[in-house]
């Protein structure tokens, strides 16, 4: 019996040492926290910021390190390890059946007859084995086959299963490189990349360098250096420098009225667009220059008298000569037609309203109900001196379309005759 016990123990050890396939998977659990980690990369940068506020252009120099900012997520993760042998169940079932049948046969041996089987006889004259001997042989064979299979199945089943380990997980969800630990930088500023001789170097104060509109006009440069190190200028900063240089010339020069009078409408419109682009500079004196250009454009585009226009000497003569069919008053239903003055261009009309103000010498703003109308008066109008502000006026005129004057965009009417209304 000892050898049987030893064999069973050895068989169990052998089955226990047999490798079983492993399957491992990781499942993400709940989020614990989100945090940011900044890592210095050991690189340094020098940049220049540009601020435009009339009448100065200010450079601000900043030295910084390059850092990588990482966005992390910390969470719980479960590591699940599964062990399973596909042969464990067949071995266990086959071993259990064979062992059970073999054991029953061995236990039931006394129930079988011990008499030899007289129906069988061999050549030597021996009868066949008895039923008890046959049951013993079959029972022993089945036990010998079933026990190892049963032990193997049990051991493999005990070793099968799943176990879960819980641990913290960490992953980087985003990262970017950006300047960090920014400090003002001082030194000698040099200007490079311009046409001709470079401007003279200048010293910073508290990391800044300020240039006036008069100074920037004569300076031509494409980049700046601080103590010989190029300072990074963004495309927006470069555009701001260029725009300020152009605006410094446009807004500080005296108004060349005679030159504008000789210029055509196209050059004046282009100049007006350049001046309008200067509105992005805080506190820049753009409004007065735009108003002067609008007056010059109105004088260029709409002269006082068109070729072939009848000459009149009174309000009544203007009515008789132009025969206006459109009469606009503050309570007139036809006043809405001024919303599309292009459709009325060239038509004569009578206009009654309140003279709100004068814009220069040749433009008057007349309030007709809720609508403002620009009235071109021309030089030396035949009706004499203008009406005072706030007075009620009536005029005979010709619609010339739409005109922009500063921030005001309204219908434009060329006055043929204007007088104070009763």
Coordinates of C-alpha atoms in Angstrom, one line a residue, residues 102-397:
X102 CA -13.7 0.4 -10.5
X103 CA -14.2 1.0 -6.8
X104 CA -17.7 -0.4 -6.9
X105 CA -16.5 -3.5 -8.7
X106 CA -13.8 -4.0 -6.1
X107 CA -16.2 -3.4 -3.2
X108 CA -18.8 -5.7 -4.7
X109 CA -16.4 -8.7 -5.2
X110 CA -18.0 -10.8 -2.5
X111 CA -21.2 -10.6 -4.4
X112 CA -19.7 -12.4 -7.4
X113 CA -19.2 -16.1 -7.6
X114 CA -15.8 -17.5 -6.9
X115 CA -16.5 -20.7 -8.9
X116 CA -14.5 -21.1 -12.1
X117 CA -16.3 -20.5 -15.3
X118 CA -16.9 -24.1 -16.5
X119 CA -18.1 -22.9 -19.9
X120 CA -14.6 -22.0 -20.9
X121 CA -11.6 -24.4 -20.8
X122 CA -8.1 -23.9 -22.3
X123 CA -5.8 -26.4 -23.9
X124 CA -4.3 -27.3 -20.6
X125 CA -7.6 -28.2 -19.1
X126 CA -8.0 -25.1 -17.0
X127 CA -11.5 -23.6 -16.6
X128 CA -12.0 -19.9 -17.2
X129 CA -11.7 -17.3 -14.4
X130 CA -14.5 -16.8 -12.0
X131 CA -16.8 -13.8 -12.0
X132 CA -15.1 -12.5 -8.8
X133 CA -11.7 -12.6 -10.5
X134 CA -13.1 -10.9 -13.6
X135 CA -14.6 -8.1 -11.4
X136 CA -11.3 -7.8 -9.5
X137 CA -9.3 -7.4 -12.7
X138 CA -11.7 -4.9 -14.2
X139 CA -12.1 -3.0 -11.0
X140 CA -8.4 -2.7 -10.5
X141 CA -7.8 -1.6 -14.1
X142 CA -10.5 1.1 -13.9
X143 CA -9.1 2.3 -10.6
X144 CA -5.6 2.4 -12.0
X145 CA -6.8 4.4 -15.0
X146 CA -9.3 6.6 -13.0
X147 CA -7.2 7.6 -10.0
X148 CA -4.4 9.4 -12.0
X149 CA -7.0 11.1 -14.2
X150 CA -9.0 12.1 -11.1
X151 CA -6.0 13.5 -9.3
X152 CA -4.9 15.4 -12.4
X153 CA -8.3 16.9 -12.9
X154 CA -8.7 17.9 -9.2
X155 CA -5.3 19.6 -9.1
X156 CA -5.9 21.4 -12.4
X157 CA -9.3 22.5 -11.2
X158 CA -7.9 23.8 -7.9
X159 CA -5.2 25.7 -9.8
X160 CA -7.7 27.2 -12.2
X161 CA -9.6 30.4 -11.5
X162 CA -9.1 34.2 -11.6
X163 CA -7.5 36.6 -9.2
X164 CA -7.7 40.4 -9.3
X165 CA -5.0 42.8 -8.3
X166 CA -5.8 46.5 -7.7
X167 CA -3.2 49.2 -8.3
X168 CA -2.9 52.9 -9.2
X169 CA -2.5 53.8 -12.9
X170 CA -1.2 57.1 -14.4
X171 CA -1.4 58.3 -18.0
X172 CA -0.4 61.4 -19.8
X173 CA -3.5 62.8 -21.6
X174 CA -1.9 65.9 -23.2
X175 CA 1.4 67.7 -23.3
X176 CA 2.7 71.0 -24.7
X177 CA 5.9 73.0 -24.7
X178 CA 5.6 76.6 -23.7
X179 CA 7.8 79.3 -22.1
X180 CA 7.8 79.3 -18.3
X181 CA 9.5 81.2 -15.5
X182 CA 9.2 84.4 -17.5
X183 CA 11.3 87.4 -16.4
X184 CA 12.0 90.8 -17.9
X185 CA 15.3 91.0 -19.7
X186 CA 17.5 94.2 -19.9
X187 CA 20.4 95.1 -22.1
X188 CA 21.3 96.9 -25.3
X189 CA 18.7 96.7 -28.1
X190 CA 20.0 96.5 -31.7
X191 CA 17.9 96.8 -34.8
X192 CA 18.7 94.6 -37.8
X193 CA 17.4 93.7 -41.2
X194 CA 16.4 97.2 -42.4
X195 CA 17.3 99.1 -45.5
X196 CA 20.4 101.3 -45.2
X197 CA 22.3 102.0 -42.0
X198 CA 20.7 100.4 -38.9
X199 CA 19.3 102.7 -36.2
X200 CA 21.5 103.5 -33.2
X201 CA 21.4 100.9 -30.4
X202 CA 19.3 101.8 -27.4
X203 CA 19.2 100.7 -23.7
X204 CA 16.1 99.1 -22.1
X205 CA 14.6 100.2 -18.8
X206 CA 12.9 97.6 -16.7
X207 CA 12.9 95.3 -19.7
X208 CA 11.1 97.8 -22.0
X209 CA 12.0 100.1 -24.8
X210 CA 9.6 102.9 -25.9
X211 CA 9.7 104.7 -29.2
X212 CA 7.7 107.8 -30.2
X213 CA 5.8 108.2 -33.4
X214 CA 8.4 110.7 -34.6
X215 CA 11.3 108.3 -33.8
X216 CA 9.7 105.2 -35.5
X217 CA 9.1 107.0 -38.8
X218 CA 12.8 107.1 -39.8
X219 CA 13.6 103.6 -38.5
X220 CA 13.6 100.6 -40.8
X221 CA 14.3 97.2 -39.3
X222 CA 13.0 93.6 -39.6
X223 CA 14.2 92.3 -36.2
X224 CA 15.6 93.2 -32.8
X225 CA 18.5 91.8 -30.8
X226 CA 19.2 92.1 -27.1
X227 CA 22.9 92.0 -26.2
X228 CA 23.5 90.3 -29.5
X229 CA 20.8 87.6 -29.0
X230 CA 17.9 87.7 -31.5
X231 CA 14.5 88.3 -29.8
X232 CA 11.6 86.4 -31.2
X233 CA 8.9 88.6 -32.8
X234 CA 5.6 86.9 -33.6
X235 CA 3.9 87.7 -36.9
X236 CA 1.3 89.8 -35.0
X237 CA 4.1 91.8 -33.4
X238 CA 5.8 92.4 -36.7
X239 CA 2.5 93.5 -38.3
X240 CA 1.9 95.8 -35.3
X241 CA 5.3 97.5 -35.8
X242 CA 4.8 97.9 -39.6
X243 CA 1.3 99.3 -39.0
X244 CA 2.5 101.8 -36.4
X245 CA 5.3 103.0 -38.6
X246 CA 2.8 103.7 -41.5
X247 CA 0.3 105.3 -39.2
X248 CA 3.0 107.5 -37.6
X249 CA 3.7 109.0 -41.0
X250 CA 0.0 109.3 -42.0
X251 CA -1.2 110.9 -38.7
X252 CA 1.6 113.3 -38.0
X253 CA 2.1 114.9 -41.3
X254 CA 0.1 118.2 -42.0
X255 CA -3.1 117.7 -44.0
X256 CA -2.0 118.3 -47.7
X257 CA -5.3 119.9 -48.8
X258 CA -3.9 121.2 -52.1
X259 CA -2.4 117.8 -53.0
X260 CA -5.7 116.0 -52.1
X261 CA -7.6 118.4 -54.3
X262 CA -5.5 117.5 -57.3
X263 CA -5.6 113.7 -56.5
X264 CA -8.1 111.4 -58.1
X265 CA -10.9 109.5 -56.3
X266 CA -9.0 106.2 -56.5
X267 CA -5.8 107.4 -54.6
X268 CA -8.0 109.2 -52.0
X269 CA -10.0 106.0 -51.3
X270 CA -6.7 104.0 -51.0
X271 CA -5.3 106.6 -48.6
X272 CA -8.6 106.6 -46.6
X273 CA -8.3 102.8 -46.2
X274 CA -4.8 103.2 -44.9
X275 CA -5.9 105.8 -42.3
X276 CA -8.9 103.6 -41.3
X277 CA -6.5 100.7 -40.6
X278 CA -4.9 102.9 -37.9
X279 CA -8.1 102.8 -35.8
X280 CA -6.7 99.6 -34.2
X281 CA -4.1 101.7 -32.4
X282 CA -5.7 103.0 -29.1
X283 CA -5.9 106.8 -28.8
X284 CA -4.7 107.4 -32.4
X285 CA -6.1 110.6 -33.8
X286 CA -7.9 108.9 -36.7
X287 CA -11.3 110.6 -36.7
X288 CA -10.1 114.1 -37.8
X289 CA -8.0 112.7 -40.6
X290 CA -10.8 110.5 -41.9
X291 CA -13.2 113.5 -41.8
X292 CA -10.8 115.6 -43.9
X293 CA -10.4 112.7 -46.4
X294 CA -14.2 112.3 -46.6
X295 CA -14.6 115.9 -47.4
X296 CA -12.0 115.7 -50.1
X297 CA -13.7 112.7 -51.6
X298 CA -17.1 114.4 -51.5
X299 CA -15.6 117.4 -53.3
X300 CA -13.9 115.1 -55.9
X301 CA -16.8 112.9 -56.6
X302 CA -19.7 115.4 -56.4
X303 CA -18.8 118.9 -57.6
X304 CA -21.1 121.8 -56.8
X305 CA -22.5 122.0 -60.3
X306 CA -22.6 119.2 -62.8
X307 CA -22.0 120.0 -66.5
X308 CA -25.2 121.3 -68.0
X309 CA -26.9 121.9 -64.7
X310 CA -29.3 124.9 -64.8
X311 CA -28.3 128.0 -62.9
X312 CA -30.9 129.2 -60.4
X313 CA -31.1 132.3 -58.3
X314 CA -33.8 131.4 -55.7
X315 CA -35.6 128.5 -54.1
X316 CA -38.6 129.0 -56.5
X317 CA -36.3 129.0 -59.5
X318 CA -34.7 125.7 -58.3
X319 CA -38.2 124.2 -57.9
X320 CA -39.1 125.3 -61.4
X321 CA -35.8 124.2 -63.0
X322 CA -35.6 120.7 -61.4
X323 CA -39.3 119.9 -60.8
X324 CA -38.7 117.5 -57.9
X325 CA -41.3 114.8 -57.6
X326 CA -40.1 113.5 -54.3
X327 CA -40.9 115.6 -51.2
X328 CA -39.4 114.3 -47.9
X329 CA -40.4 115.6 -44.5
X330 CA -40.0 114.1 -41.0
X331 CA -43.5 112.6 -41.2
X332 CA -43.4 111.7 -44.9
X333 CA -44.3 108.1 -45.8
X334 CA -41.7 108.2 -48.6
X335 CA -38.9 108.8 -46.2
X336 CA -38.2 105.0 -46.2
X337 CA -37.0 105.3 -49.8
X338 CA -33.8 106.9 -48.5
X339 CA -32.8 103.5 -47.1
X340 CA -31.7 102.7 -50.7
X341 CA -30.3 105.9 -52.0
X342 CA -28.6 104.2 -54.9
X343 CA -32.0 103.6 -56.4
X344 CA -32.7 107.4 -56.3
X345 CA -29.4 108.5 -57.7
X346 CA -29.9 111.5 -60.0
X347 CA -33.4 112.2 -58.9
X348 CA -34.4 115.7 -57.7
X349 CA -36.1 116.1 -54.3
X350 CA -37.3 118.6 -51.7
X351 CA -35.9 117.9 -48.2
X352 CA -37.2 119.4 -45.0
X353 CA -35.4 118.8 -41.6
X354 CA -33.2 120.1 -38.9
X355 CA -29.6 121.2 -39.6
X356 CA -27.8 119.1 -37.0
X357 CA -24.2 120.2 -37.7
X358 CA -21.5 121.1 -40.2
X359 CA -18.7 118.7 -41.1
X360 CA -16.0 121.0 -42.5
X361 CA -17.0 123.7 -45.0
X362 CA -18.8 121.7 -47.6
X363 CA -20.8 119.1 -45.8
X364 CA -23.9 119.6 -43.6
X365 CA -25.8 116.9 -41.6
X366 CA -29.6 117.3 -41.8
X367 CA -31.8 115.3 -39.6
X368 CA -35.0 114.3 -41.4
X369 CA -37.1 112.3 -38.9
X370 CA -35.0 109.3 -37.9
X371 CA -32.7 109.6 -40.9
X372 CA -29.5 111.6 -41.2
X373 CA -28.8 113.0 -44.6
X374 CA -25.4 114.3 -45.8
X375 CA -25.8 117.5 -47.8
X376 CA -23.0 118.7 -50.1
X377 CA -23.0 122.5 -50.1
X378 CA -20.1 123.2 -52.5
X379 CA -17.9 126.2 -52.3
X380 CA -19.5 129.7 -52.2
X381 CA -23.1 128.5 -52.5
X382 CA -25.4 130.9 -54.3
X383 CA -27.8 131.2 -51.3
X384 CA -25.1 132.9 -49.2
X385 CA -24.2 132.1 -45.6
X386 CA -25.2 128.9 -44.1
X387 CA -28.1 128.4 -41.7
X388 CA -27.3 128.2 -38.0
X389 CA -27.1 124.8 -36.3
X390 CA -30.4 123.5 -34.9
X391 CA -32.5 125.5 -37.4
X392 CA -35.2 124.1 -39.6
X393 CA -34.1 124.1 -43.3
X394 CA -35.6 123.1 -46.6
X395 CA -33.7 122.5 -49.8
X396 CA -33.9 121.5 -53.4
X397 CA -31.3 118.9 -54.2

